[in-house]
Tab-separated table of N, CA and C in Angstrom:
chain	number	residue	atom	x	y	z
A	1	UNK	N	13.888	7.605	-7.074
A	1	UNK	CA	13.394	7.263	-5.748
A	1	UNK	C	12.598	5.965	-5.786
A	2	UNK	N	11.830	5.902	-6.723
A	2	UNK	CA	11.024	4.855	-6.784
A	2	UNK	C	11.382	3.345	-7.258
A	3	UNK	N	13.289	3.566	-8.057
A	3	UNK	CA	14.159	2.535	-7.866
A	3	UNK	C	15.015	2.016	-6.245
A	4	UNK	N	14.994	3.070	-5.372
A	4	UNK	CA	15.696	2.674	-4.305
A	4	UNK	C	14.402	1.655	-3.238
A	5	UNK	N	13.259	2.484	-3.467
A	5	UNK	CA	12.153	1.845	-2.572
A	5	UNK	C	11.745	0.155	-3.600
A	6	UNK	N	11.952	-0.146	-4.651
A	6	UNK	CA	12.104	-1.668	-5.113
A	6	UNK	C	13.087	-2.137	-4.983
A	7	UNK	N	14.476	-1.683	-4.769
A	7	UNK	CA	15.387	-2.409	-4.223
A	7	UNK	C	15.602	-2.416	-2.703
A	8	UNK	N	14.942	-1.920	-1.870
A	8	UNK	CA	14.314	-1.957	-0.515
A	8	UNK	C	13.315	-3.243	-0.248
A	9	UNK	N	11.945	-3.039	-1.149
A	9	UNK	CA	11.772	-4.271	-0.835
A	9	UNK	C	12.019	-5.563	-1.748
A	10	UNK	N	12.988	-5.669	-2.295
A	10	UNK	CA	13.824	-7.129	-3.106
A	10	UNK	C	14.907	-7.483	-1.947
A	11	UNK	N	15.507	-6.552	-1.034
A	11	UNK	CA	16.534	-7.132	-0.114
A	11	UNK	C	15.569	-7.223	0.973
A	12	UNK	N	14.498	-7.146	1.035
A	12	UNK	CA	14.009	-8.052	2.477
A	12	UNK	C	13.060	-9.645	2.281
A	13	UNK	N	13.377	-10.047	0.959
A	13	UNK	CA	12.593	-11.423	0.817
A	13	UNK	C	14.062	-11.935	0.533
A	14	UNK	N	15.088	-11.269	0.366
A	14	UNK	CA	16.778	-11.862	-0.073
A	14	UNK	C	17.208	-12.790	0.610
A	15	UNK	N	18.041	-13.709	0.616
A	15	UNK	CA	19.079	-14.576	1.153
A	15	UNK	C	20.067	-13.182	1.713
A	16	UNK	N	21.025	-13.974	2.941
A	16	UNK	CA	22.289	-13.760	3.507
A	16	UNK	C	23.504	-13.732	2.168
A	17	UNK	N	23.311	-14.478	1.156
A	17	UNK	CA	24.173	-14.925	-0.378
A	17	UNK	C	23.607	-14.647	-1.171
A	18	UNK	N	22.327	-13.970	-1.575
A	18	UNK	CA	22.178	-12.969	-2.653
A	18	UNK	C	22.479	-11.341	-2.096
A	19	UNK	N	22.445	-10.985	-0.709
A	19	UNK	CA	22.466	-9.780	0.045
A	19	UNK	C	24.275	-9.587	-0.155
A	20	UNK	N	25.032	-10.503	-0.100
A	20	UNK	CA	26.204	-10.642	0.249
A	20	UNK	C	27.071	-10.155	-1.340
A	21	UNK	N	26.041	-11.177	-2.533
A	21	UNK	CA	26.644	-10.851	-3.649
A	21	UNK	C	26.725	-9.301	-3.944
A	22	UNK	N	25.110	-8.702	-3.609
A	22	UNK	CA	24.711	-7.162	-4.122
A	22	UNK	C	25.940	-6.355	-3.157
A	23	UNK	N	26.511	-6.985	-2.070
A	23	UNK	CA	27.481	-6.135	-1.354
A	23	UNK	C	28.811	-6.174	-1.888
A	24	UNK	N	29.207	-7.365	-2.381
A	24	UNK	CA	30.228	-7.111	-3.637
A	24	UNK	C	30.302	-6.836	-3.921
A	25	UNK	N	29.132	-6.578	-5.104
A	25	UNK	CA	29.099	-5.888	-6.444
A	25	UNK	C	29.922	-4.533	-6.274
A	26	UNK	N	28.685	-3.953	-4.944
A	26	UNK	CA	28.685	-2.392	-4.818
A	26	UNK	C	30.078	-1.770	-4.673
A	27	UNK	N	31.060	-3.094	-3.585
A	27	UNK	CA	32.383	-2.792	-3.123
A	27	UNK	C	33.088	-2.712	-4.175
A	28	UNK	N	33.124	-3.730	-5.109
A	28	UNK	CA	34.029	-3.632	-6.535
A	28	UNK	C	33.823	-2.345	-7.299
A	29	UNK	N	32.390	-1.567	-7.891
A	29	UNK	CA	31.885	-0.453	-8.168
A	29	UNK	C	32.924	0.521	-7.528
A	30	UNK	N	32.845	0.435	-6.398
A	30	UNK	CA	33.271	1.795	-5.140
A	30	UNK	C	34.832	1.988	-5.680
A	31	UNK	N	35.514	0.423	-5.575
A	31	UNK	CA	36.710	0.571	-5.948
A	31	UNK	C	37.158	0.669	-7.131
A	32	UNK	N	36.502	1.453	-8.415
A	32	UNK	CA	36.841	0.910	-9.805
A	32	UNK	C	37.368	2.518	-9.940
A	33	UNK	N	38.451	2.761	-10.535
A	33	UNK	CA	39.157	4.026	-10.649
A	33	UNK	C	37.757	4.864	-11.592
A	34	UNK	N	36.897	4.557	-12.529
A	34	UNK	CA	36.382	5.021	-13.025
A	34	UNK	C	35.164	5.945	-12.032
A	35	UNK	N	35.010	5.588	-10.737
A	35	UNK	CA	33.846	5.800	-10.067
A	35	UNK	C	34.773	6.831	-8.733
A	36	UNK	N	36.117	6.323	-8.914
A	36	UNK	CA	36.767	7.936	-8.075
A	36	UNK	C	37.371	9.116	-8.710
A	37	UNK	N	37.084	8.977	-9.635
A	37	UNK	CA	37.145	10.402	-10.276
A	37	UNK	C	36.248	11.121	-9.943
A	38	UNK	N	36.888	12.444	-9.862
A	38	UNK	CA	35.919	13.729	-9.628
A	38	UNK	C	34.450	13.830	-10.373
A	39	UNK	N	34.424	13.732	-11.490
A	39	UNK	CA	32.889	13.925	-12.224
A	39	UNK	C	32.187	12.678	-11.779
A	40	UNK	N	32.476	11.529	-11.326
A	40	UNK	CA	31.550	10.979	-10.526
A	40	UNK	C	30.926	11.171	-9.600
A	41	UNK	N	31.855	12.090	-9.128
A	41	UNK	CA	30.988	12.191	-7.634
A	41	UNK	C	30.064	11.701	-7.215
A	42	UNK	N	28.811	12.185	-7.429
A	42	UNK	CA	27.277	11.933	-7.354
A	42	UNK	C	27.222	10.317	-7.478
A	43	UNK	N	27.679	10.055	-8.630
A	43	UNK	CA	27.276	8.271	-8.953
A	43	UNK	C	27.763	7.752	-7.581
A	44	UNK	N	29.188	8.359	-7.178
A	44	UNK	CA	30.046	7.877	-5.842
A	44	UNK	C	29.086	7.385	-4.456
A	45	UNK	N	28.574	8.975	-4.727
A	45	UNK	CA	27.812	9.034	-2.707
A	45	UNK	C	26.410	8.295	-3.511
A	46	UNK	N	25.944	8.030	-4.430
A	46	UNK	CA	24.359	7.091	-4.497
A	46	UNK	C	25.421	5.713	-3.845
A	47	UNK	N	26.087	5.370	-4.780
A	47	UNK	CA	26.563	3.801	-4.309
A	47	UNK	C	26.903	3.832	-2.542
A	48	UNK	N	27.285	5.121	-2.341
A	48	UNK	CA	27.437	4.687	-0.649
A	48	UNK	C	26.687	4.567	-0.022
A	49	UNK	N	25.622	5.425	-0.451
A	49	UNK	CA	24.165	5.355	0.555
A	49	UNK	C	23.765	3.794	-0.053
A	50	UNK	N	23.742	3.020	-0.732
A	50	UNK	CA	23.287	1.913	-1.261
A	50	UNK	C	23.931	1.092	-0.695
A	51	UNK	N	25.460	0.732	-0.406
A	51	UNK	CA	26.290	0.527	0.015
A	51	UNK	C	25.500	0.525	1.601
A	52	UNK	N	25.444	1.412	1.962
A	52	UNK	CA	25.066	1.536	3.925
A	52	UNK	C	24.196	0.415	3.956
A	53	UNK	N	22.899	0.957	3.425
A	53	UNK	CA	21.517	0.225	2.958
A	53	UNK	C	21.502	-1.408	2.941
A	54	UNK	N	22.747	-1.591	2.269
A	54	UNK	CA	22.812	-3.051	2.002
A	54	UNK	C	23.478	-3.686	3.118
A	55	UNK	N	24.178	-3.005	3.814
A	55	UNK	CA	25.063	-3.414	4.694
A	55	UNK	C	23.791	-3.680	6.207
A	56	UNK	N	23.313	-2.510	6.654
A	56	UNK	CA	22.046	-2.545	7.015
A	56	UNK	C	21.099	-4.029	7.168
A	57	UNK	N	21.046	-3.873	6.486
A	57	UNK	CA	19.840	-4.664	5.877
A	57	UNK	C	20.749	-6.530	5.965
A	58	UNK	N	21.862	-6.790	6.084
A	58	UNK	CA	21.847	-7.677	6.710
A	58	UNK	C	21.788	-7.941	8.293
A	59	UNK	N	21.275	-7.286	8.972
A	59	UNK	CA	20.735	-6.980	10.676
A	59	UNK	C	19.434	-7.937	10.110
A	60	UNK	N	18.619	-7.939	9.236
A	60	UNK	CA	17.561	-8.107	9.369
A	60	UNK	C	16.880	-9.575	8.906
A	61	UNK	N	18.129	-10.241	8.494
A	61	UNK	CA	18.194	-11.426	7.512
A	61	UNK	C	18.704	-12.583	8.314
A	62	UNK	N	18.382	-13.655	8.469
A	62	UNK	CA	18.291	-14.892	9.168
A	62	UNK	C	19.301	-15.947	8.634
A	63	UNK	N	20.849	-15.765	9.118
A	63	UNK	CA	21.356	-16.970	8.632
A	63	UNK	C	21.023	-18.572	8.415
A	64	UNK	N	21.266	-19.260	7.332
A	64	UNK	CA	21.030	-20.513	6.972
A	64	UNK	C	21.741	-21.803	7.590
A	65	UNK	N	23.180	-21.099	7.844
A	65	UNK	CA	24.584	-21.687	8.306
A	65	UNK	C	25.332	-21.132	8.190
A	66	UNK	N	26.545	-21.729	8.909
A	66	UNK	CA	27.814	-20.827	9.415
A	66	UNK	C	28.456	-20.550	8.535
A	67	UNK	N	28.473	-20.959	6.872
A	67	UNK	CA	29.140	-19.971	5.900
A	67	UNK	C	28.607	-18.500	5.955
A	68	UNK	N	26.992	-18.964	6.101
A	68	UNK	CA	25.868	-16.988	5.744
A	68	UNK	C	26.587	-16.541	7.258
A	69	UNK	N	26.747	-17.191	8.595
A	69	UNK	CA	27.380	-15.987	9.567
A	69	UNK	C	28.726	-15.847	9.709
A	70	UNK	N	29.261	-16.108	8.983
A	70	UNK	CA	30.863	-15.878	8.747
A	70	UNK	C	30.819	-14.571	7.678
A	71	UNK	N	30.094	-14.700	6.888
A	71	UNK	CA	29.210	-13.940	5.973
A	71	UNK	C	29.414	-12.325	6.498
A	72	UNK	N	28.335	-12.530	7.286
A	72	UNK	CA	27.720	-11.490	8.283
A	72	UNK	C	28.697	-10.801	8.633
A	73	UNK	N	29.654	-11.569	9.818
A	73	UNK	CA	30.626	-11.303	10.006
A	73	UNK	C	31.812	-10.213	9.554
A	74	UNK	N	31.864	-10.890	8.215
A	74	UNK	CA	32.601	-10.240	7.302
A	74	UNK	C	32.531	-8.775	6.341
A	75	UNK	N	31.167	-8.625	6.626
A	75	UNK	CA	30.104	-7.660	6.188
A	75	UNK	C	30.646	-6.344	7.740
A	76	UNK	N	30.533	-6.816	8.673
A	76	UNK	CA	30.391	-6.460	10.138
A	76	UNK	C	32.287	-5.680	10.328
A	77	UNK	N	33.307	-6.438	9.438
A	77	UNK	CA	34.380	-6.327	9.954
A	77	UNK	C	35.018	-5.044	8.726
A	78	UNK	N	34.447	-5.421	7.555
A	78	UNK	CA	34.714	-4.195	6.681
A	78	UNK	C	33.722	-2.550	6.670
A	79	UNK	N	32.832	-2.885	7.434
A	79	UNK	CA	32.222	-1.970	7.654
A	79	UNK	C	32.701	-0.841	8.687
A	80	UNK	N	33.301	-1.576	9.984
A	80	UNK	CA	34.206	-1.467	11.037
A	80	UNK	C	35.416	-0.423	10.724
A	81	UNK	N	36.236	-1.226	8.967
A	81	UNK	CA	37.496	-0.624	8.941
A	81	UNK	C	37.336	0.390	8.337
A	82	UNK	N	36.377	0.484	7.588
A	82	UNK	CA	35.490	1.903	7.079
A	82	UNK	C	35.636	3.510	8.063
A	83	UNK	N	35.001	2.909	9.244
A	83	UNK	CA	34.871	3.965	10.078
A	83	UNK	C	35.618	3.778	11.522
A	84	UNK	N	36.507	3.198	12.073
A	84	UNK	CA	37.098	3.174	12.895
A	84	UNK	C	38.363	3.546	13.029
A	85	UNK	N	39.131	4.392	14.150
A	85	UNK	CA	40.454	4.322	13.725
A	85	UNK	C	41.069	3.175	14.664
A	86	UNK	N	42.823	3.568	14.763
A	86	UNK	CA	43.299	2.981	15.125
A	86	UNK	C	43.006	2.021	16.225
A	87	UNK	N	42.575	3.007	17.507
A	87	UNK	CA	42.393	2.949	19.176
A	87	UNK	C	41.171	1.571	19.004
A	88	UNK	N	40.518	1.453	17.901
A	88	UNK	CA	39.346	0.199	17.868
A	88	UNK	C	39.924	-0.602	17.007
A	89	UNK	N	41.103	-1.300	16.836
A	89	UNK	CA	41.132	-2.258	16.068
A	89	UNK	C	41.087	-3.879	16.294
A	90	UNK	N	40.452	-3.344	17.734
A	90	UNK	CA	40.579	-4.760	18.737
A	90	UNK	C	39.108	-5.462	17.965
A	91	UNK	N	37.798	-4.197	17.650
A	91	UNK	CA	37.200	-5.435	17.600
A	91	UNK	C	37.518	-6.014	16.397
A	92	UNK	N	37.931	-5.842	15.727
A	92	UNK	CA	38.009	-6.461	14.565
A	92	UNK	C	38.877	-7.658	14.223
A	93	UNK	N	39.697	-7.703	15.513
A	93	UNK	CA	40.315	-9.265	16.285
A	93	UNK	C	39.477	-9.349	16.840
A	94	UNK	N	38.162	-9.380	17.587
A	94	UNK	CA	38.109	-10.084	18.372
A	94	UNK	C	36.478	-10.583	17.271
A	95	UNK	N	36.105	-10.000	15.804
A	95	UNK	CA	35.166	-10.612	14.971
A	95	UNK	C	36.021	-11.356	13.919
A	96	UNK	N	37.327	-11.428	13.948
A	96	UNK	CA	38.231	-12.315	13.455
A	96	UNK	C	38.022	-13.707	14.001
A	97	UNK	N	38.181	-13.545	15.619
A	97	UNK	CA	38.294	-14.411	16.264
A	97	UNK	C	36.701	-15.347	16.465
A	98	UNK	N	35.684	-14.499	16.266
A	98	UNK	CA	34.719	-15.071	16.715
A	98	UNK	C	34.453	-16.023	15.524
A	99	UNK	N	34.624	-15.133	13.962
A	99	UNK	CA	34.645	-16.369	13.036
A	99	UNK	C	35.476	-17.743	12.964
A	100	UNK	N	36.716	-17.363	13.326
A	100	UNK	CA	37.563	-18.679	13.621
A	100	UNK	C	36.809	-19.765	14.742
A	101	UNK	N	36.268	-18.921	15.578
A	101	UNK	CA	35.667	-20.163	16.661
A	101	UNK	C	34.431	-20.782	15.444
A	102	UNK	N	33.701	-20.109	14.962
A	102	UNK	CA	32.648	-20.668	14.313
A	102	UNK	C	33.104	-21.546	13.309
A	103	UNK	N	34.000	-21.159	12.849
A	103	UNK	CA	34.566	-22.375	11.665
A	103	UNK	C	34.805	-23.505	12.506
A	104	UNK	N	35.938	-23.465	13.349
A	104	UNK	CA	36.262	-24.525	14.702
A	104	UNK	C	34.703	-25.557	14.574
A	105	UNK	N	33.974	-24.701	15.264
A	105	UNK	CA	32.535	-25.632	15.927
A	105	UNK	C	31.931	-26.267	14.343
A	106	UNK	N	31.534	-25.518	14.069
A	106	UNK	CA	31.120	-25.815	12.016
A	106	UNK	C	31.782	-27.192	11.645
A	107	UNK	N	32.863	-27.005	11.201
A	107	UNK	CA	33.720	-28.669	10.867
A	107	UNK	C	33.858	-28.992	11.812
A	108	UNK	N	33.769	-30.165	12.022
A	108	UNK	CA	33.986	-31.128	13.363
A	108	UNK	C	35.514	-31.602	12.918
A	109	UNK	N	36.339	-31.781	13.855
A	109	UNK	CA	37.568	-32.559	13.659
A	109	UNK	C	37.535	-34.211	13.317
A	110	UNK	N	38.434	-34.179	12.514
A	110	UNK	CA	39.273	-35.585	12.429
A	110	UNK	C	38.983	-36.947	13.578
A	111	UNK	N	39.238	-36.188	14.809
A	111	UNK	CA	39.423	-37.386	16.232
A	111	UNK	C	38.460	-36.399	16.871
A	112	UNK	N	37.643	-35.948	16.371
A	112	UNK	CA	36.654	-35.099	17.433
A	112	UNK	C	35.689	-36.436	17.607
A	113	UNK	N	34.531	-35.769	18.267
A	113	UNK	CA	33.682	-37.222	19.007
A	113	UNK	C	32.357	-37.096	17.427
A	114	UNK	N	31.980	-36.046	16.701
A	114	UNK	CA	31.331	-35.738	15.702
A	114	UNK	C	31.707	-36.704	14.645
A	115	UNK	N	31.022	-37.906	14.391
A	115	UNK	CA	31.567	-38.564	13.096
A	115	UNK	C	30.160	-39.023	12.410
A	116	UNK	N	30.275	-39.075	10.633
A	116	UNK	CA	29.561	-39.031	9.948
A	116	UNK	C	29.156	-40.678	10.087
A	117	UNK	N	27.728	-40.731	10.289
A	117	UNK	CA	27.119	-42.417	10.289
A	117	UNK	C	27.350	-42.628	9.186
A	118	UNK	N	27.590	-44.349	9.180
A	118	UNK	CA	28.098	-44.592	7.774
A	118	UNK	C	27.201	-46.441	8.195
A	119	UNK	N	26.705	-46.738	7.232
A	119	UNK	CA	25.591	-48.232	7.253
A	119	UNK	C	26.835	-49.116	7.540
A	120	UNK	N	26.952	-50.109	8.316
A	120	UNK	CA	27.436	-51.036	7.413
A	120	UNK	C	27.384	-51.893	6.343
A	121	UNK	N	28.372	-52.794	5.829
A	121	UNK	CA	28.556	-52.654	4.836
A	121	UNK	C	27.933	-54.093	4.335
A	122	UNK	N	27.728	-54.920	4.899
A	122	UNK	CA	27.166	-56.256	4.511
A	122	UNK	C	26.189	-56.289	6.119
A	123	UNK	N	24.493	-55.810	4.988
A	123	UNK	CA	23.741	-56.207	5.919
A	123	UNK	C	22.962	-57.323	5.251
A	124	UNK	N	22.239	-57.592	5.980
A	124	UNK	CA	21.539	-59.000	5.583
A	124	UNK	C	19.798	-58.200	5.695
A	125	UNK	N	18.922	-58.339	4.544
A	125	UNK	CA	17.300	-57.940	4.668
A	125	UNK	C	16.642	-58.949	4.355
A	126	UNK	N	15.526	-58.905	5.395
A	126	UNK	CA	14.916	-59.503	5.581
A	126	UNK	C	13.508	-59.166	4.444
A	127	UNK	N	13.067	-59.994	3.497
A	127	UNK	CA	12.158	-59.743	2.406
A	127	UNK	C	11.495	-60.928	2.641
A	128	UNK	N	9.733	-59.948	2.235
A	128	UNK	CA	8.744	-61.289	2.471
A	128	UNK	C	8.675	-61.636	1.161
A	129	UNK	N	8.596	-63.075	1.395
A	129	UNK	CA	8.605	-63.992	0.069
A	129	UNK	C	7.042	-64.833	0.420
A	130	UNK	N	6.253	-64.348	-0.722
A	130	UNK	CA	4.889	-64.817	-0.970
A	130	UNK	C	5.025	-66.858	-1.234
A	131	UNK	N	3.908	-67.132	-0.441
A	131	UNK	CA	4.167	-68.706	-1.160
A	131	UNK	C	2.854	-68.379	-2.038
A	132	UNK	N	2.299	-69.931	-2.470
A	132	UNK	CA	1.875	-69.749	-3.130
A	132	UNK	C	0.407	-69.735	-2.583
A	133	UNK	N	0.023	-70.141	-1.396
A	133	UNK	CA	-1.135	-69.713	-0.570
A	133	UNK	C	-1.588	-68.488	0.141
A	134	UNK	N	-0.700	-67.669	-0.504
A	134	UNK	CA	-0.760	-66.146	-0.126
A	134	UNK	C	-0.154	-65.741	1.495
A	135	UNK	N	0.502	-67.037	2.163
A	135	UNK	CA	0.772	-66.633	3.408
A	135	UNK	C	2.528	-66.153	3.134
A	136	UNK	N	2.579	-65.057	3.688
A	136	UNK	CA	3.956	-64.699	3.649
A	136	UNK	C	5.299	-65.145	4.154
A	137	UNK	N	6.392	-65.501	3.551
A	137	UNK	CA	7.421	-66.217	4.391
A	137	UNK	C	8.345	-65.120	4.329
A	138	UNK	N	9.106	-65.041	5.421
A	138	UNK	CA	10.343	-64.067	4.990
A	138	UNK	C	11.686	-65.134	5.161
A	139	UNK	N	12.473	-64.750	4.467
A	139	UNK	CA	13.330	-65.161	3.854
A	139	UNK	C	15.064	-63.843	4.353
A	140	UNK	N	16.069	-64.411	4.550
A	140	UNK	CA	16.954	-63.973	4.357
A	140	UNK	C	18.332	-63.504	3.255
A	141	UNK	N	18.261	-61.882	2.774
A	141	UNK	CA	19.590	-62.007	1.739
A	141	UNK	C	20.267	-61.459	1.763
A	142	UNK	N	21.412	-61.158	1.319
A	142	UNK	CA	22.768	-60.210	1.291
A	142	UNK	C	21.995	-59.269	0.558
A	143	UNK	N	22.732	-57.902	1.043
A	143	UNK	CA	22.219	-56.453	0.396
A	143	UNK	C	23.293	-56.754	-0.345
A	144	UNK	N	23.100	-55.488	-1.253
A	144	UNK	CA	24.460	-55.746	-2.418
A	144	UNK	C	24.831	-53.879	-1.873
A	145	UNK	N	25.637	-53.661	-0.828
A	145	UNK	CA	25.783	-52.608	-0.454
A	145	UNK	C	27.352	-51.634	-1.274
């Protein structure tokens, strides 16, 4: 007990991508033929309740960017196929779909109006050049860009 309440509070100072890895882990665990065998059992239902827990517990975590809510997402859509049947498989197009829009907005297109500033390429700076009476001259030079 007193391992589940420190891994309780280690997933609330967590990242969206350390929360995401521990949800891997658990999924790979769940699926390893060694952990559906019968004499597991027990090991089985701890990892699910851990499993919930973790799943949970990204409600509570603050994406960084649209990889961590695609993330989320994805967390949101296997959880879904877990417990839903057939008659609900809409939402899970329609959290398909919501990630596709987010990727959409996320990368900006090619000929979209979003383009990366870029300096040009031969500027000219202006540097003060000391004389020798301490009054400053500035002077003009090619950057070496």
């Amino acid at each position: 007990m007193a391992e589940t309440q420190k891994l309780a509070d280690l997933t609330s100072t967590q990242s969206v991508s350390a929360l995401g890895l521990r949800w891997a882990a658990l999924r790979g665990m769940l699926n390893s033929p060694l952990i559906t065998a019968e004499e597991q059992r027990a090991l089985r239902d701890e990892l699910l309740v851990e499993l919930a827990t973790v799943e949970q517990d990204f409600s509570t975590l603050q994406s960084r960017n649209p990889m961590e809510i695609s993330a989320k997402v994805d967390i949101a859509k296997s959880a879904l196929r877990d417990k839903i049947d057939a008659s609900e498989l809409w939402m899970i197009d329609l959290l398909e779909s919501i990630q596709a829009d987010l990727q959409n907005v996320a990368v900006p297109s090619k000929n979209g109006p979003i383009q990366a500033t870029r300096p040009p390429v031969n500027l000219s700076r202006t540097h003060p050049h000391r004389a020798e009476d301490g009054d400053p001259v500035e002077t003009s030079t090619p950057s070496a860009a």
